[in-house]
GROMACS .gro file of C-alpha atoms in nm:
model
  352
    1VAL     CA    1  -1.722  -1.203  -3.093
    2THR     CA    2  -1.421  -1.344  -2.908
    3GLY     CA    3  -1.072  -1.213  -2.961
    4LEU     CA    4  -0.860  -0.915  -2.865
    5TRP     CA    5  -0.995  -0.574  -2.960
    6ALA     CA    6  -0.767  -0.274  -3.013
    7GLY     CA    7  -0.846   0.085  -3.105
    8MET     CA    8  -0.625   0.321  -3.305
    9SER     CA    9  -0.646   0.697  -3.323
   10GLY     CA   10  -0.322   0.833  -3.460
   11TYR     CA   11  -0.165   1.017  -3.747
   12GLN     CA   12  -0.087   0.707  -3.954
   13HIS     CA   13  -0.326   0.439  -3.823
   14GLU     CA   14  -0.693   0.462  -3.728
   15GLY     CA   15  -0.984   0.226  -3.675
   16LEU     CA   16  -1.094  -0.076  -3.477
   17VAL     CA   17  -0.894  -0.398  -3.492
   18LEU     CA   18  -1.001  -0.752  -3.395
   19LEU     CA   19  -0.716  -0.997  -3.340
   20ARG     CA   20  -0.813  -1.364  -3.363
   21ALA     CA   21  -0.629  -1.687  -3.426
   22THR     CA   22  -0.783  -1.691  -3.775
   23GLY     CA   23  -0.650  -1.349  -3.867
   24ILE     CA   24  -0.657  -0.975  -3.809
   25PHE     CA   25  -0.977  -0.786  -3.900
   26THR     CA   26  -1.002  -0.407  -3.928
   27TYR     CA   27  -1.311  -0.186  -3.920
   28GLY     CA   28  -1.369   0.181  -3.993
   29ALA     CA   29  -1.638   0.434  -4.082
   30VAL     CA   30  -1.754   0.228  -4.380
   31ASP     CA   31  -1.836  -0.056  -4.138
   32GLY     CA   32  -2.056   0.161  -3.919
   33LEU     CA   33  -1.817   0.332  -3.680
   34PRO     CA   34  -1.909   0.697  -3.616
   35ASP     CA   35  -1.545   0.783  -3.688
   36PRO     CA   36  -1.228   0.577  -3.753
   37GLY     CA   37  -1.046   0.750  -3.467
   38VAL     CA   38  -1.106   0.514  -3.169
   39ASN     CA   39  -1.035   0.655  -2.820
   40ALA     CA   40  -1.199   0.400  -2.590
   41ILE     CA   41  -1.324   0.039  -2.586
   42PHE     CA   42  -1.541  -0.109  -2.310
   43ARG     CA   43  -1.731  -0.438  -2.265
   44ASP     CA   44  -2.027  -0.409  -2.027
   45ARG     CA   45  -2.157  -0.675  -1.788
   46GLU     CA   46  -2.404  -0.802  -2.051
   47GLY     CA   47  -2.123  -0.858  -2.300
   48SER     CA   48  -2.194  -0.563  -2.530
   49LEU     CA   49  -1.890  -0.390  -2.678
   50TRP     CA   50  -1.896  -0.010  -2.672
   51ILE     CA   51  -1.665   0.205  -2.883
   52GLY     CA   52  -1.584   0.571  -2.815
   53THR     CA   53  -1.465   0.766  -3.118
   54ARG     CA   54  -1.384   1.122  -3.217
   55HIS     CA   55  -1.742   1.165  -3.337
   56GLY     CA   56  -1.958   0.967  -3.102
   57LEU     CA   57  -2.035   0.645  -2.917
   58CYS     CA   58  -2.167   0.320  -3.061
   59ARG     CA   59  -2.254  -0.033  -2.950
   60TRP     CA   60  -2.055  -0.258  -3.178
   61SER     CA   61  -2.096  -0.606  -3.319
   62PRO     CA   62  -1.947  -0.693  -3.659
   63GLY     CA   63  -2.211  -0.797  -3.909
   64LYS     CA   64  -2.502  -0.685  -3.692
   65SER     CA   65  -2.695  -0.365  -3.645
   66ARG     CA   66  -2.521  -0.093  -3.447
   67TRP     CA   67  -2.674   0.158  -3.213
   68ARG     CA   68  -2.509   0.495  -3.177
   69CYS     CA   69  -2.557   0.822  -2.993
   70SER     CA   70  -2.365   1.142  -2.917
   71GLU     CA   71  -2.192   1.329  -3.195
   72SER     CA   72  -1.925   1.453  -2.955
   73GLU     CA   73  -1.577   1.303  -2.913
   74VAL     CA   74  -1.582   1.027  -2.648
   75HIS     CA   75  -1.267   0.997  -2.435
   76SER     CA   76  -1.356   0.731  -2.175
   77ILE     CA   77  -1.622   0.463  -2.107
   78SER     CA   78  -1.712   0.276  -1.787
   79GLU     CA   79  -2.017   0.130  -1.611
   80SER     CA   80  -2.190   0.225  -1.287
   81ALA     CA   81  -2.273  -0.019  -1.010
   82ASP     CA   82  -2.640  -0.018  -1.120
   83GLY     CA   83  -2.549  -0.106  -1.480
   84HIS     CA   84  -2.570   0.232  -1.653
   85LEU     CA   85  -2.306   0.308  -1.912
   86LEU     CA   86  -2.086   0.606  -1.822
   87ILE     CA   87  -1.897   0.818  -2.074
   88VAL     CA   88  -1.680   1.127  -2.088
   89SER     CA   89  -1.729   1.339  -2.401
   90THR     CA   90  -1.585   1.670  -2.513
   91THR     CA   91  -1.909   1.868  -2.512
   92GLY     CA   92  -2.127   1.669  -2.271
   93GLY     CA   93  -1.876   1.612  -1.992
   94VAL     CA   94  -1.966   1.310  -1.777
   95GLN     CA   95  -2.290   1.144  -1.881
   96GLN     CA   96  -2.480   0.821  -1.822
   97LEU     CA   97  -2.694   0.624  -2.065
   98VAL     CA   98  -3.048   0.580  -1.933
   99ASN     CA   99  -3.323   0.423  -2.147
  100GLY     CA  100  -3.124   0.487  -2.463
  101LYS     CA  101  -3.058   0.854  -2.390
  102LEU     CA  102  -2.750   1.028  -2.254
  103GLU     CA  103  -2.806   1.251  -1.955
  104SER     CA  104  -2.567   1.453  -1.741
  105LEU     CA  105  -2.480   1.316  -1.400
  106MET     CA  106  -2.601   1.519  -1.102
  107GLY     CA  107  -2.825   1.719  -1.335
  108SER     CA  108  -2.540   1.943  -1.454
  109PRO     CA  109  -2.242   1.852  -1.670
  110ILE     CA  110  -1.888   1.817  -1.540
  111GLY     CA  111  -1.740   2.000  -1.833
  112PRO     CA  112  -1.451   1.979  -2.078
  113PRO     CA  113  -1.175   1.929  -1.814
  114ALA     CA  114  -1.304   1.572  -1.762
  115ARG     CA  115  -1.096   1.302  -1.933
  116LEU     CA  116  -1.153   0.968  -1.751
  117VAL     CA  117  -1.449   0.802  -1.577
  118LEU     CA  118  -1.467   0.496  -1.349
  119GLY     CA  119  -1.775   0.343  -1.186
  120ASP     CA  120  -1.670   0.149  -0.874
  121SER     CA  121  -1.828  -0.145  -0.690
  122ASN     CA  122  -1.954   0.079  -0.407
  123GLY     CA  123  -2.171   0.295  -0.633
  124SER     CA  124  -1.935   0.590  -0.664
  125VAL     CA  125  -1.837   0.749  -0.994
  126TRP     CA  126  -1.481   0.880  -1.018
  127VAL     CA  127  -1.385   1.144  -1.275
  128GLY     CA  128  -1.027   1.230  -1.365
  129THR     CA  129  -0.971   1.572  -1.519
  130PHE     CA  130  -0.711   1.738  -1.741
  131SER     CA  131  -0.624   2.012  -1.494
  132GLN     CA  132  -0.864   2.016  -1.197
  133GLY     CA  133  -0.775   1.700  -1.008
  134LEU     CA  134  -1.019   1.421  -0.920
  135ILE     CA  135  -1.396   1.427  -0.870
  136ARG     CA  136  -1.606   1.171  -0.681
  137LEU     CA  137  -1.985   1.145  -0.717
  138HIS     CA  138  -2.162   0.943  -0.447
  139ASN     CA  139  -2.519   0.948  -0.311
  140GLY     CA  140  -2.596   1.282  -0.472
  141ARG     CA  141  -2.281   1.451  -0.343
  142LEU     CA  142  -1.986   1.583  -0.541
  143GLU     CA  143  -1.637   1.586  -0.387
  144ARG     CA  144  -1.328   1.730  -0.551
  145PHE     CA  145  -0.969   1.637  -0.468
  146THR     CA  146  -0.677   1.855  -0.577
  147PRO     CA  147  -0.315   1.899  -0.467
  148THR     CA  148  -0.448   2.130  -0.195
  149ASP     CA  149  -0.630   1.827  -0.051
  150GLY     CA  150  -0.324   1.604  -0.084
  151LEU     CA  151  -0.371   1.464  -0.435
  152SER     CA  152  -0.032   1.413  -0.600
  153GLY     CA  153  -0.118   1.619  -0.908
  154SER     CA  154  -0.388   1.807  -1.097
  155VAL     CA  155  -0.365   1.605  -1.422
  156VAL     CA  156  -0.517   1.257  -1.382
  157GLN     CA  157  -0.369   0.996  -1.616
  158ALA     CA  158  -0.521   0.666  -1.493
  159LEU     CA  159  -0.798   0.524  -1.270
  160LEU     CA  160  -0.819   0.167  -1.136
  161GLU     CA  161  -1.026  -0.024  -0.880
  162ASP     CA  162  -0.845  -0.325  -0.731
  163ARG     CA  163  -1.003  -0.642  -0.592
  164GLU     CA  164  -1.008  -0.499  -0.236
  165GLY     CA  165  -1.208  -0.198  -0.355
  166ASN     CA  166  -0.921   0.050  -0.336
  167ILE     CA  167  -0.923   0.321  -0.602
  168TRP     CA  168  -0.580   0.396  -0.747
  169VAL     CA  169  -0.524   0.731  -0.917
  170GLY     CA  170  -0.220   0.795  -1.134
  171THR     CA  171  -0.128   1.157  -1.199
  172ARG     CA  172   0.163   1.326  -1.371
  173SER     CA  173   0.319   1.376  -1.027
  174GLY     CA  174   0.262   1.047  -0.846
  175LEU     CA  175   0.021   0.778  -0.728
  176ASP     CA  176  -0.273   0.809  -0.487
  177ARG     CA  177  -0.493   0.549  -0.320
  178PHE     CA  178  -0.850   0.594  -0.196
  179ARG     CA  179  -0.968   0.328   0.043
  180PRO     CA  180  -1.331   0.206   0.034
  181ALA     CA  181  -1.406   0.432   0.330
  182SER     CA  182  -1.328   0.730   0.102
  183VAL     CA  183  -1.005   0.818   0.278
  184MET     CA  184  -0.737   0.930   0.035
  185ALA     CA  185  -0.389   0.798   0.100
  186ARG     CA  186  -0.113   0.963  -0.097
  187VAL     CA  187   0.207   0.763  -0.110
  188SER     CA  188   0.520   0.962  -0.187
  189VAL     CA  189   0.881   1.014  -0.082
  190ALA     CA  190   0.751   1.181   0.233
  191ASP     CA  191   0.579   0.851   0.322
  192GLY     CA  192   0.884   0.637   0.259
  193LEU     CA  193   0.896   0.581  -0.119
  194SER     CA  194   1.240   0.584  -0.275
  195GLU     CA  195   1.124   0.837  -0.537
  196ASP     CA  196   0.798   0.979  -0.671
  197PHE     CA  197   0.854   0.874  -1.034
  198ILE     CA  198   0.684   0.536  -1.079
  199THR     CA  199   0.742   0.303  -1.375
  200THR     CA  200   0.521   0.002  -1.290
  201ILE     CA  201   0.294  -0.136  -1.014
  202GLN     CA  202   0.203  -0.491  -0.914
  203ALA     CA  203  -0.029  -0.614  -0.637
  204ASP     CA  204   0.067  -0.941  -0.469
  205ARG     CA  205  -0.162  -1.210  -0.327
  206ASP     CA  206  -0.086  -1.105   0.032
  207GLY     CA  207  -0.226  -0.756  -0.021
  208GLY     CA  208   0.108  -0.585  -0.070
  209ILE     CA  209   0.190  -0.341  -0.348
  210TRP     CA  210   0.517  -0.354  -0.540
  211ILE     CA  211   0.628  -0.028  -0.700
  212GLY     CA  212   0.899  -0.004  -0.963
  213THR     CA  213   1.105   0.312  -0.999
  214PRO     CA  214   1.345   0.433  -1.271
  215THR     CA  215   1.655   0.472  -1.052
  216MET     CA  216   1.592   0.337  -0.702
  217GLY     CA  217   1.473  -0.022  -0.752
  218ILE     CA  218   1.155  -0.156  -0.590
  219ASP     CA  219   0.946  -0.030  -0.301
  220GLN     CA  220   0.734  -0.304  -0.139
  221ILE     CA  221   0.444  -0.153   0.053
  222LYS     CA  222   0.255  -0.339   0.324
  223PRO     CA  223   0.040  -0.193   0.603
  224GLY     CA  224   0.274   0.009   0.824
  225GLN     CA  225   0.587  -0.097   0.637
  226THR     CA  226   0.781   0.001   0.324
  227THR     CA  227   1.077  -0.212   0.214
  228HIS     CA  228   1.336  -0.096  -0.039
  229LEU     CA  229   1.485  -0.359  -0.272
  230GLN     CA  230   1.791  -0.279  -0.483
  231THR     CA  231   2.108  -0.441  -0.619
  232PRO     CA  232   2.225  -0.557  -0.272
  233ASN     CA  233   1.906  -0.768  -0.269
  234GLY     CA  234   2.012  -0.937  -0.592
  235LEU     CA  235   1.843  -0.714  -0.850
  236PRO     CA  236   2.057  -0.680  -1.165
  237GLY     CA  237   1.970  -0.310  -1.188
  238CYS     CA  238   1.760  -0.036  -1.030
  239CYS     CA  239   1.563   0.083  -1.335
  240ILE     CA  240   1.252  -0.135  -1.302
  241THR     CA  241   1.058  -0.200  -1.622
  242ALA     CA  242   0.830  -0.498  -1.541
  243LEU     CA  243   0.688  -0.682  -1.238
  244HIS     CA  244   0.501  -1.013  -1.222
  245GLU     CA  245   0.390  -1.258  -0.950
  246ASP     CA  246   0.336  -1.606  -1.093
  247ALA     CA  247   0.089  -1.878  -0.990
  248ALA     CA  248   0.353  -2.043  -0.772
  249GLY     CA  249   0.405  -1.720  -0.577
  250ARG     CA  250   0.745  -1.639  -0.725
  251PHE     CA  251   0.814  -1.275  -0.801
  252TRP     CA  252   0.976  -1.175  -1.130
  253VAL     CA  253   1.141  -0.839  -1.191
  254GLY     CA  254   1.248  -0.695  -1.525
  255THR     CA  255   1.509  -0.420  -1.533
  256LEU     CA  256   1.715  -0.239  -1.794
  257SER     CA  257   2.006  -0.454  -1.675
  258GLY     CA  258   1.842  -0.797  -1.672
  259LEU     CA  259   1.586  -1.030  -1.511
  260ALA     CA  260   1.562  -1.155  -1.152
  261MET     CA  261   1.334  -1.389  -0.957
  262ALA     CA  262   1.261  -1.440  -0.586
  263GLU     CA  263   1.089  -1.735  -0.424
  264ARG     CA  264   0.775  -1.657  -0.224
  265ALA     CA  265   0.942  -1.729   0.112
  266ARG     CA  266   1.245  -1.511   0.029
  267VAL     CA  267   1.108  -1.207  -0.151
  268ARG     CA  268   1.390  -0.990  -0.022
  269ARG     CA  269   1.656  -1.199  -0.196
  270PHE     CA  270   1.651  -1.215  -0.574
  271LYS     CA  271   1.845  -1.443  -0.805
  272GLU     CA  272   1.946  -1.321  -1.149
  273VAL     CA  273   1.816  -1.522  -1.445
  274ARG     CA  274   2.049  -1.568  -1.743
  275THR     CA  275   2.034  -1.745  -2.077
  276TYR     CA  276   2.127  -2.111  -2.123
  277ALA     CA  277   2.467  -1.984  -2.247
  278GLY     CA  278   2.522  -1.785  -1.928
  279GLU     CA  279   2.459  -1.445  -2.087
  280LYS     CA  280   2.286  -1.164  -1.899
  281LEU     CA  281   1.946  -1.053  -2.021
  282ASP     CA  282   1.917  -0.687  -2.116
  283ARG     CA  283   1.631  -0.435  -2.124
  284VAL     CA  284   1.354  -0.667  -2.007
  285THR     CA  285   1.040  -0.481  -2.111
  286ALA     CA  286   0.758  -0.729  -2.036
  287ILE     CA  287   0.681  -1.052  -1.848
  288ALA     CA  288   0.387  -1.291  -1.898
  289GLU     CA  289   0.282  -1.634  -1.769
  290ALA     CA  290   0.111  -1.915  -1.961
  291ARG     CA  291  -0.154  -2.142  -1.806
  292THR     CA  292   0.112  -2.412  -1.795
  293GLY     CA  293   0.324  -2.192  -1.569
  294VAL     CA  294   0.582  -2.111  -1.837
  295ILE     CA  295   0.724  -1.759  -1.799
  296SER     CA  296   0.788  -1.555  -2.113
  297VAL     CA  297   0.998  -1.240  -2.114
  298ALA     CA  298   1.076  -0.975  -2.373
  299ASP     CA  299   1.440  -0.873  -2.401
  300GLY     CA  300   1.538  -0.560  -2.593
  301ARG     CA  301   1.837  -0.730  -2.754
  302LYS     CA  302   1.753  -1.100  -2.753
  303GLY     CA  303   1.383  -1.083  -2.834
  304LEU     CA  304   1.132  -1.327  -2.686
  305LEU     CA  305   1.249  -1.594  -2.442
  306THR     CA  306   1.092  -1.853  -2.214
  307ILE     CA  307   1.235  -1.942  -1.875
  308VAL     CA  308   1.293  -2.317  -1.850
  309ASN     CA  309   1.460  -2.468  -1.542
  310GLY     CA  310   1.574  -2.123  -1.435
  311VAL     CA  311   1.741  -2.019  -1.762
  312GLY     CA  312   1.623  -1.821  -2.063
  313ARG     CA  313   1.582  -1.988  -2.398
  314PRO     CA  314   1.490  -1.807  -2.721
  315VAL     CA  315   1.146  -1.869  -2.868
  316VAL     CA  316   1.162  -1.985  -3.228
  317SER     CA  317   0.834  -1.936  -3.415
  318GLN     CA  318   0.732  -1.856  -3.771
  319ASN     CA  319   0.473  -1.619  -3.624
  320LEU     CA  320   0.740  -1.390  -3.478
  321PRO     CA  321   0.882  -1.096  -3.675
  322PRO     CA  322   1.262  -1.076  -3.677
  323SER     CA  323   1.256  -0.756  -3.470
  324THR     CA  324   1.337  -0.760  -3.098
  325ASP     CA  325   1.156  -0.433  -3.013
  326ILE     CA  326   0.880  -0.599  -2.807
  327TYR     CA  327   0.666  -0.359  -2.606
  328ALA     CA  328   0.408  -0.583  -2.434
  329LEU     CA  329   0.318  -0.946  -2.359
  330ILE     CA  330  -0.017  -1.085  -2.250
  331THR     CA  331  -0.165  -1.435  -2.226
  332ASP     CA  332  -0.534  -1.473  -2.315
  333SER     CA  333  -0.796  -1.710  -2.168
  334GLN     CA  334  -0.716  -1.972  -2.432
  335GLY     CA  335  -0.349  -1.982  -2.339
  336ARG     CA  336  -0.217  -1.794  -2.642
  337LEU     CA  337   0.064  -1.544  -2.600
  338TRP     CA  338   0.012  -1.205  -2.767
  339VAL     CA  339   0.328  -1.013  -2.850
  340GLY     CA  340   0.311  -0.639  -2.917
  341TYR     CA  341   0.588  -0.445  -3.088
  342TYR     CA  342   0.681  -0.077  -3.073
  343HIS     CA  343   0.618  -0.015  -3.441
  344GLY     CA  344   0.268  -0.155  -3.470
  345ARG     CA  345   0.329  -0.528  -3.528
  346ILE     CA  346   0.147  -0.797  -3.330
  347ALA     CA  347   0.221  -1.170  -3.314
  348VAL     CA  348   0.026  -1.459  -3.159
  349ILE     CA  349   0.190  -1.780  -3.036
  350ASP     CA  350   0.011  -2.101  -2.935
  351GLY     CA  351   0.141  -2.383  -2.722
  352LEU     CA  352   0.400  -2.224  -2.494
   0.00000   0.00000   0.00000
């Protein structure tokens, strides 16, 4: 089933949601989910959709038979390099699905502190924990990384593998990178960052990493070099809320004080983008790009705008709620723009 899947597990809203151009479809326990509280959604390499809930794991397909296992709460789902499904559950720790049965990795469970799992392209399995740092399983060996070893914090919040094979680890105290050779590289103020609090990250096509901060602007990291970009470089403010590199190589930066853009050849000099009436943008929370190259931005006061000939113009659509509290923007493979709002609303726009 094509569309955008979303899981809910909160006080007021629970269940599985499918967002399609034809409508919004919701599913719960009566439709075969082990529990309406959805914690994780994962699509494996064969196209199967797996759902992790408060009371188990299931393979999901609306209108078809569902396979389920584990009665424990599932927090995270991934896939190993050899195609085995990986999960983190409350009672089973880190497990893999082999021949329809869940079994503990390494023969003994990595227990309740586990919260996230990531299978990387090199065959390693990375486990983020609630309080005991990061664990790496590779070739029968278990390695643990904590602040004593240089990890930025003990509570792991996010795991990501980029296209170069680097593993990025977000903790409550900073950001860490593990290179494919299994060398951890912590990047912090001591290494040249403006501050340790990070608001957003964007990789560019040249292999650089752009890091947004809440008070000190942007840090651009390249091998052996860190460049600081602030208001003297043309940024309208130093609280960075969104970063985006478009198909033409231009770099877009959203701040709490407006929007700015830099051409590929002059990434250290930004130009502020205003509305067609010459007004500053304010509280830019998200940036997205359509297949046509049109840039859409979310403004906390002005709502949704597109950038045409270097100026912002409001988007007028019957599909948009009147509210301006947009939280996220994303363009799907069919060119539609999905607009997410802070208070649970979602809108879909075609033809931008």
